Amino acid sequence: MVRVTIKGGVWRNTEDEILKAAVMKYGKNQWSRIASLLHRKSSKQCKARWFEWLDPSIKKTEWSRDEDEKLLHMAKLMPTQWRTIAPIVQRTAAQCLERYEYLLDQAQRRREGLDETVDDPRALRPGEIDPNPENKPARPDPIDMDEDELEMLSEARARLANTQGKKAKRKAREKQLEEARRLASLQKRRELRAAGIEVRRYFNRKRGVDYNAEIPFEKQPASGFYDTTIEIFDPEKIDFKRLHVDNRNLAAKEENEQRDRKKDNAKLKRKKDEDLPAVIMNENRLEPIKKRSKLVLPAPQISDMELEQVVKLGQATEIAKQQVSENGTIATETLLGDYNLTPDLNKIRTPQLPSTQDSVLNQAHNLNILSTVQTPLLGGSNTPLMDVSNEKARSAAGLIMSTPNTLFNTPYRTPVNATNEGTTPSIHGPSTDFNSGGISVRDRLNINAEEMLFDDQLKQREVKQQLRHHLSRLPKPKNDYEIVLPDTTDQTNDDDQMDTINIKDEDQADIDQRKLEEKRRKQHEHFKRQTQVVQRNLPRPNDINLTILRPANAEGPMTDLQKAEELIKQEMLVLLHYDALNNPVPNNSTSRNKDFSTYLDTHPREEFTDADLAAARALLESEMNVVKKTMSHGDLNLDSYSKVWDECYSQVLFLPSKNRFTRANAASKKDRIESAEHKLELNRNLMALEAKRAAKLEKKLKTLLGGYQSRGQALIKALNDVYDQIDQTHVEAKTFELLRQNEVLAIPKRIESFTEDVARQDERERELQRRYQELVEERNHLLEQQ
């Protein structure tokens, strides 16, 4: 039976990549050729996949409120015309339809009072097939592809890699055949020539000019010699101004402008002749053309110098407040007021907006109701719709509150206060307008009374009237006196109490200082009561070994020394648990605190007084002196102590299998090997931890000091270059100095040699002149004899 393949289904990542590469090669019009690369997809599906998902211009972000409002409005104007709505909303048609259905579902759920988290009924159930897989994300490729997919992938790779089409292959093949034909003809002529047969080559005469054999429009130079001075190139005589773009075709440009000007004048004249009423109406227009006047702003009321003074005063106030807060007391801090913020903060707070309904959901609700409404032929009342235009009307009427802007207030309006007379009273009571041009009251210390804001004479008059009014209410004097003698006993007791009680109130700073000193003293006393290990910050074990005690079922009675040793071990365990719970080791986990608390509950730590501790220290000191004197021990230095410590520590061996320490001489060879392996593993872990920490620090230091290191390397390189230059200069200086010394020594010899040569030359010239004179005389004598 023939296998039937139905094209379609979910898109995979491989198919998307092949489709992208095919669109890059064949364009967005040859969908049949593109679909031939995908065996499971048709050309229509490939086109839909590109324009619904893979096109880079598709917007896949979340829908905004403005887009929802625009979508609902356009759906109301043009229902079911999603191809027309899509470019307006700047989305695809499928995205618009899906979003529109989602908004209708939300409005339906809200109307029915359903939970919005309920599953979407439009979502696909298990086993259902997606009807629109083109606008869904691609499914990842499986690890083991079947043979059909691998064959499709290899075929697409081969076809897309072929950049030469059929025509290019045909041209290459024809060129190869022509070359083979030429080589065969050449070989044939060579063989005939070798055999003594000359073959003439006949060429077809071409009509016209043969550009391969002749030079068109060639001018033969004149025979003989001729002047070539005009061919000499002089670069200084070139006129570059003549070659400028503005100067080229200047005459033609002026002619074109003049011709266009004549055309415009003729056109204007013809228009006036043909449309005379419009010209008359334009000339008789009453509205003059207003030119925009120049913007004139008023002069600033505050100069730059005054602004700088205000800023300096504010900085001085902040510095004073900071010094008081750091070094002063609360009483001093209360004497400084805060003059930075505006007193009435309610004026500039963002008001709470009134509770309004969501216009997008209301509009979606109306569209959902209108889509399900019945025909009006049945009669009945109209379907109630939610009023969406009410919010627009309220916003237009100014009923919706907005954030106030203090820049739009009138600067010089009359301030509204409770003392103004003759003004319309406010229903909200008196208030002070701090945005007006009046004085801004910022008086936290009550230095400025309210009356100081008015006229001084009016203030004095009001004060006098108030004083007279209050004095008039005083009762009349009765002039009755009664003398009462004080009790002496009570007086003496009061004096004693006053002597014992300090009348002067103590300052809060002194109280805080005294409490702090008391707290430090208690902390110091508590620290002194801790063990010497905590006080000296000595290393402590992470795990506490409880097996150091003698087992309860041990055989044989204990001696007094063994009993004392057991008591010391018990006390040591109690102190170890107490320090592990109250003074834990840094970087130690707190998971075992419960075990420490349980042990301390069963074995409580005994508290001792300072006298008991001093007596114990004295007893230990005396015992140590006796031991040192008996065993002739002197004061150990650090080297001797380190040597003894290393010897004692080398005798202790940790057994990981038993999780305890033992003596090295009592351990077997296997225990020693296990201990060495455990120690090696600990060192490896510590080394890895330190290496990781060092890598982090190195990375951090590289980030912090990378620029400085590169700068330092550059400076070091520059210094090395300077040093090399200095060394080279020194070598050259030494060389020239040596040359100078050699020249100084050689110059006298050279001058002497030159002097001798000159003297020898002078002597030779004199000899030659003498010989010449003798010959001349001899010639003259011979001539006279003849």
mmCIF file with all atom_site columns, N, CA and C in Angstrom, residues 63-84:
data_model
loop_
_atom_site.group_PDB
_atom_site.id
_atom_site.type_symbol
_atom_site.label_atom_id
_atom_site.label_alt_id
_atom_site.label_comp_id
_atom_site.label_asym_id
_atom_site.label_entity_id
_atom_site.label_seq_id
_atom_site.pdbx_PDB_ins_code
_atom_site.Cartn_x
_atom_site.Cartn_y
_atom_site.Cartn_z
_atom_site.occupancy
_atom_site.B_iso_or_equiv
_atom_site.pdbx_formal_charge
_atom_site.auth_seq_id
_atom_site.auth_comp_id
_atom_site.auth_asym_id
_atom_site.auth_atom_id
_atom_site.pdbx_PDB_model_num
ATOM 1  N N  . TRP A 1 63 ? 1.000   42.870 24.870 1.00 0.00 ? 63 TRP A N  1
ATOM 2  C CA . TRP A 1 63 ? 0.068   43.911 24.416 1.00 0.00 ? 63 TRP A CA 1
ATOM 3  C C  . TRP A 1 63 ? -0.029  44.996 25.464 1.00 0.00 ? 63 TRP A C  1
ATOM 4  N N  . SER A 1 64 ? 0.031   46.254 25.018 1.00 0.00 ? 64 SER A N  1
ATOM 5  C CA . SER A 1 64 ? -0.116  47.376 25.933 1.00 0.00 ? 64 SER A CA 1
ATOM 6  C C  . SER A 1 64 ? -1.579  47.810 25.992 1.00 0.00 ? 64 SER A C  1
ATOM 7  N N  . ARG A 1 65 ? -1.863  48.694 26.927 1.00 0.00 ? 65 ARG A N  1
ATOM 8  C CA . ARG A 1 65 ? -3.227  49.166 27.103 1.00 0.00 ? 65 ARG A CA 1
ATOM 9  C C  . ARG A 1 65 ? -3.679  49.987 25.884 1.00 0.00 ? 65 ARG A C  1
ATOM 10 N N  . ASP A 1 66 ? -2.793  50.795 25.331 1.00 0.00 ? 66 ASP A N  1
ATOM 11 C CA . ASP A 1 66 ? -3.150  51.584 24.150 1.00 0.00 ? 66 ASP A CA 1
ATOM 12 C C  . ASP A 1 66 ? -3.462  50.687 22.969 1.00 0.00 ? 66 ASP A C  1
ATOM 13 N N  . GLU A 1 67 ? -2.682  49.620 22.806 1.00 0.00 ? 67 GLU A N  1
ATOM 14 C CA . GLU A 1 67 ? -2.961  48.703 21.704 1.00 0.00 ? 67 GLU A CA 1
ATOM 15 C C  . GLU A 1 67 ? -4.292  47.987 21.878 1.00 0.00 ? 67 GLU A C  1
ATOM 16 N N  . ASP A 1 68 ? -4.616  47.608 23.131 1.00 0.00 ? 68 ASP A N  1
ATOM 17 C CA . ASP A 1 68 ? -5.917  46.982 23.374 1.00 0.00 ? 68 ASP A CA 1
ATOM 18 C C  . ASP A 1 68 ? -7.062  47.929 23.040 1.00 0.00 ? 68 ASP A C  1
ATOM 19 N N  . GLU A 1 69 ? -6.948  49.181 23.472 1.00 0.00 ? 69 GLU A N  1
ATOM 20 C CA . GLU A 1 69 ? -8.003  50.146 23.168 1.00 0.00 ? 69 GLU A CA 1
ATOM 21 C C  . GLU A 1 69 ? -8.134  50.372 21.665 1.00 0.00 ? 69 GLU A C  1
ATOM 22 N N  . LYS A 1 70 ? -7.008  50.475 20.965 1.00 0.00 ? 70 LYS A N  1
ATOM 23 C CA . LYS A 1 70 ? -7.049  50.662 19.521 1.00 0.00 ? 70 LYS A CA 1
ATOM 24 C C  . LYS A 1 70 ? -7.656  49.440 18.828 1.00 0.00 ? 70 LYS A C  1
ATOM 25 N N  . LEU A 1 71 ? -7.311  48.233 19.310 1.00 0.00 ? 71 LEU A N  1
ATOM 26 C CA . LEU A 1 71 ? -7.851  47.010 18.718 1.00 0.00 ? 71 LEU A CA 1
ATOM 27 C C  . LEU A 1 71 ? -9.367  46.943 18.883 1.00 0.00 ? 71 LEU A C  1
ATOM 28 N N  . LEU A 1 72 ? -9.856  47.217 20.099 1.00 0.00 ? 72 LEU A N  1
ATOM 29 C CA . LEU A 1 72 ? -11.298 47.155 20.333 1.00 0.00 ? 72 LEU A CA 1
ATOM 30 C C  . LEU A 1 72 ? -12.035 48.221 19.523 1.00 0.00 ? 72 LEU A C  1
ATOM 31 N N  . HIS A 1 73 ? -11.450 49.402 19.416 1.00 0.00 ? 73 HIS A N  1
ATOM 32 C CA . HIS A 1 73 ? -12.089 50.464 18.645 1.00 0.00 ? 73 HIS A CA 1
ATOM 33 C C  . HIS A 1 73 ? -12.160 50.098 17.162 1.00 0.00 ? 73 HIS A C  1
ATOM 34 N N  . MET A 1 74 ? -11.069 49.576 16.609 1.00 0.00 ? 74 MET A N  1
ATOM 35 C CA . MET A 1 74 ? -11.074 49.196 15.202 1.00 0.00 ? 74 MET A CA 1
ATOM 36 C C  . MET A 1 74 ? -11.968 47.987 14.960 1.00 0.00 ? 74 MET A C  1
ATOM 37 N N  . ALA A 1 75 ? -12.057 47.068 15.918 1.00 0.00 ? 75 ALA A N  1
ATOM 38 C CA . ALA A 1 75 ? -12.953 45.922 15.753 1.00 0.00 ? 75 ALA A CA 1
ATOM 39 C C  . ALA A 1 75 ? -14.414 46.361 15.775 1.00 0.00 ? 75 ALA A C  1
ATOM 40 N N  . LYS A 1 76 ? -14.686 47.422 16.504 1.00 0.00 ? 76 LYS A N  1
ATOM 41 C CA . LYS A 1 76 ? -16.050 47.962 16.522 1.00 0.00 ? 76 LYS A CA 1
ATOM 42 C C  . LYS A 1 76 ? -16.382 48.665 15.212 1.00 0.00 ? 76 LYS A C  1
ATOM 43 N N  . LEU A 1 77 ? -15.376 49.335 14.614 1.00 0.00 ? 77 LEU A N  1
ATOM 44 C CA . LEU A 1 77 ? -15.611 50.025 13.347 1.00 0.00 ? 77 LEU A CA 1
ATOM 45 C C  . LEU A 1 77 ? -15.601 49.065 12.162 1.00 0.00 ? 77 LEU A C  1
ATOM 46 N N  . MET A 1 78 ? -14.661 48.129 12.156 1.00 0.00 ? 78 MET A N  1
ATOM 47 C CA . MET A 1 78 ? -14.517 47.192 11.035 1.00 0.00 ? 78 MET A CA 1
ATOM 48 C C  . MET A 1 78 ? -14.529 45.770 11.565 1.00 0.00 ? 78 MET A C  1
ATOM 49 N N  . PRO A 1 79 ? -15.682 45.218 11.878 1.00 0.00 ? 79 PRO A N  1
ATOM 50 C CA . PRO A 1 79 ? -15.723 43.862 12.446 1.00 0.00 ? 79 PRO A CA 1
ATOM 51 C C  . PRO A 1 79 ? -15.286 42.821 11.422 1.00 0.00 ? 79 PRO A C  1
ATOM 52 N N  . THR A 1 80 ? -14.517 41.834 11.894 1.00 0.00 ? 80 THR A N  1
ATOM 53 C CA . THR A 1 80 ? -14.003 40.680 11.132 1.00 0.00 ? 80 THR A CA 1
ATOM 54 C C  . THR A 1 80 ? -13.058 41.068 10.008 1.00 0.00 ? 80 THR A C  1
ATOM 55 N N  . GLN A 1 81 ? -12.619 42.317 9.946  1.00 0.00 ? 81 GLN A N  1
ATOM 56 C CA . GLN A 1 81 ? -11.667 42.728 8.905  1.00 0.00 ? 81 GLN A CA 1
ATOM 57 C C  . GLN A 1 81 ? -10.261 42.785 9.512  1.00 0.00 ? 81 GLN A C  1
ATOM 58 N N  . TRP A 1 82 ? -9.752  41.614 9.859  1.00 0.00 ? 82 TRP A N  1
ATOM 59 C CA . TRP A 1 82 ? -8.488  41.563 10.605 1.00 0.00 ? 82 TRP A CA 1
ATOM 60 C C  . TRP A 1 82 ? -7.291  41.902 9.723  1.00 0.00 ? 82 TRP A C  1
ATOM 61 N N  . ARG A 1 83 ? -7.368  41.597 8.435  1.00 0.00 ? 83 ARG A N  1
ATOM 62 C CA . ARG A 1 83 ? -6.271  41.972 7.534  1.00 0.00 ? 83 ARG A CA 1
ATOM 63 C C  . ARG A 1 83 ? -6.146  43.487 7.407  1.00 0.00 ? 83 ARG A C  1
ATOM 64 N N  . THR A 1 84 ? -7.249  44.183 7.562  1.00 0.00 ? 84 THR A N  1
ATOM 65 C CA . THR A 1 84 ? -7.222  45.647 7.511  1.00 0.00 ? 84 THR A CA 1
ATOM 66 C C  . THR A 1 84 ? -6.807  46.242 8.844  1.00 0.00 ? 84 THR A C  1
#
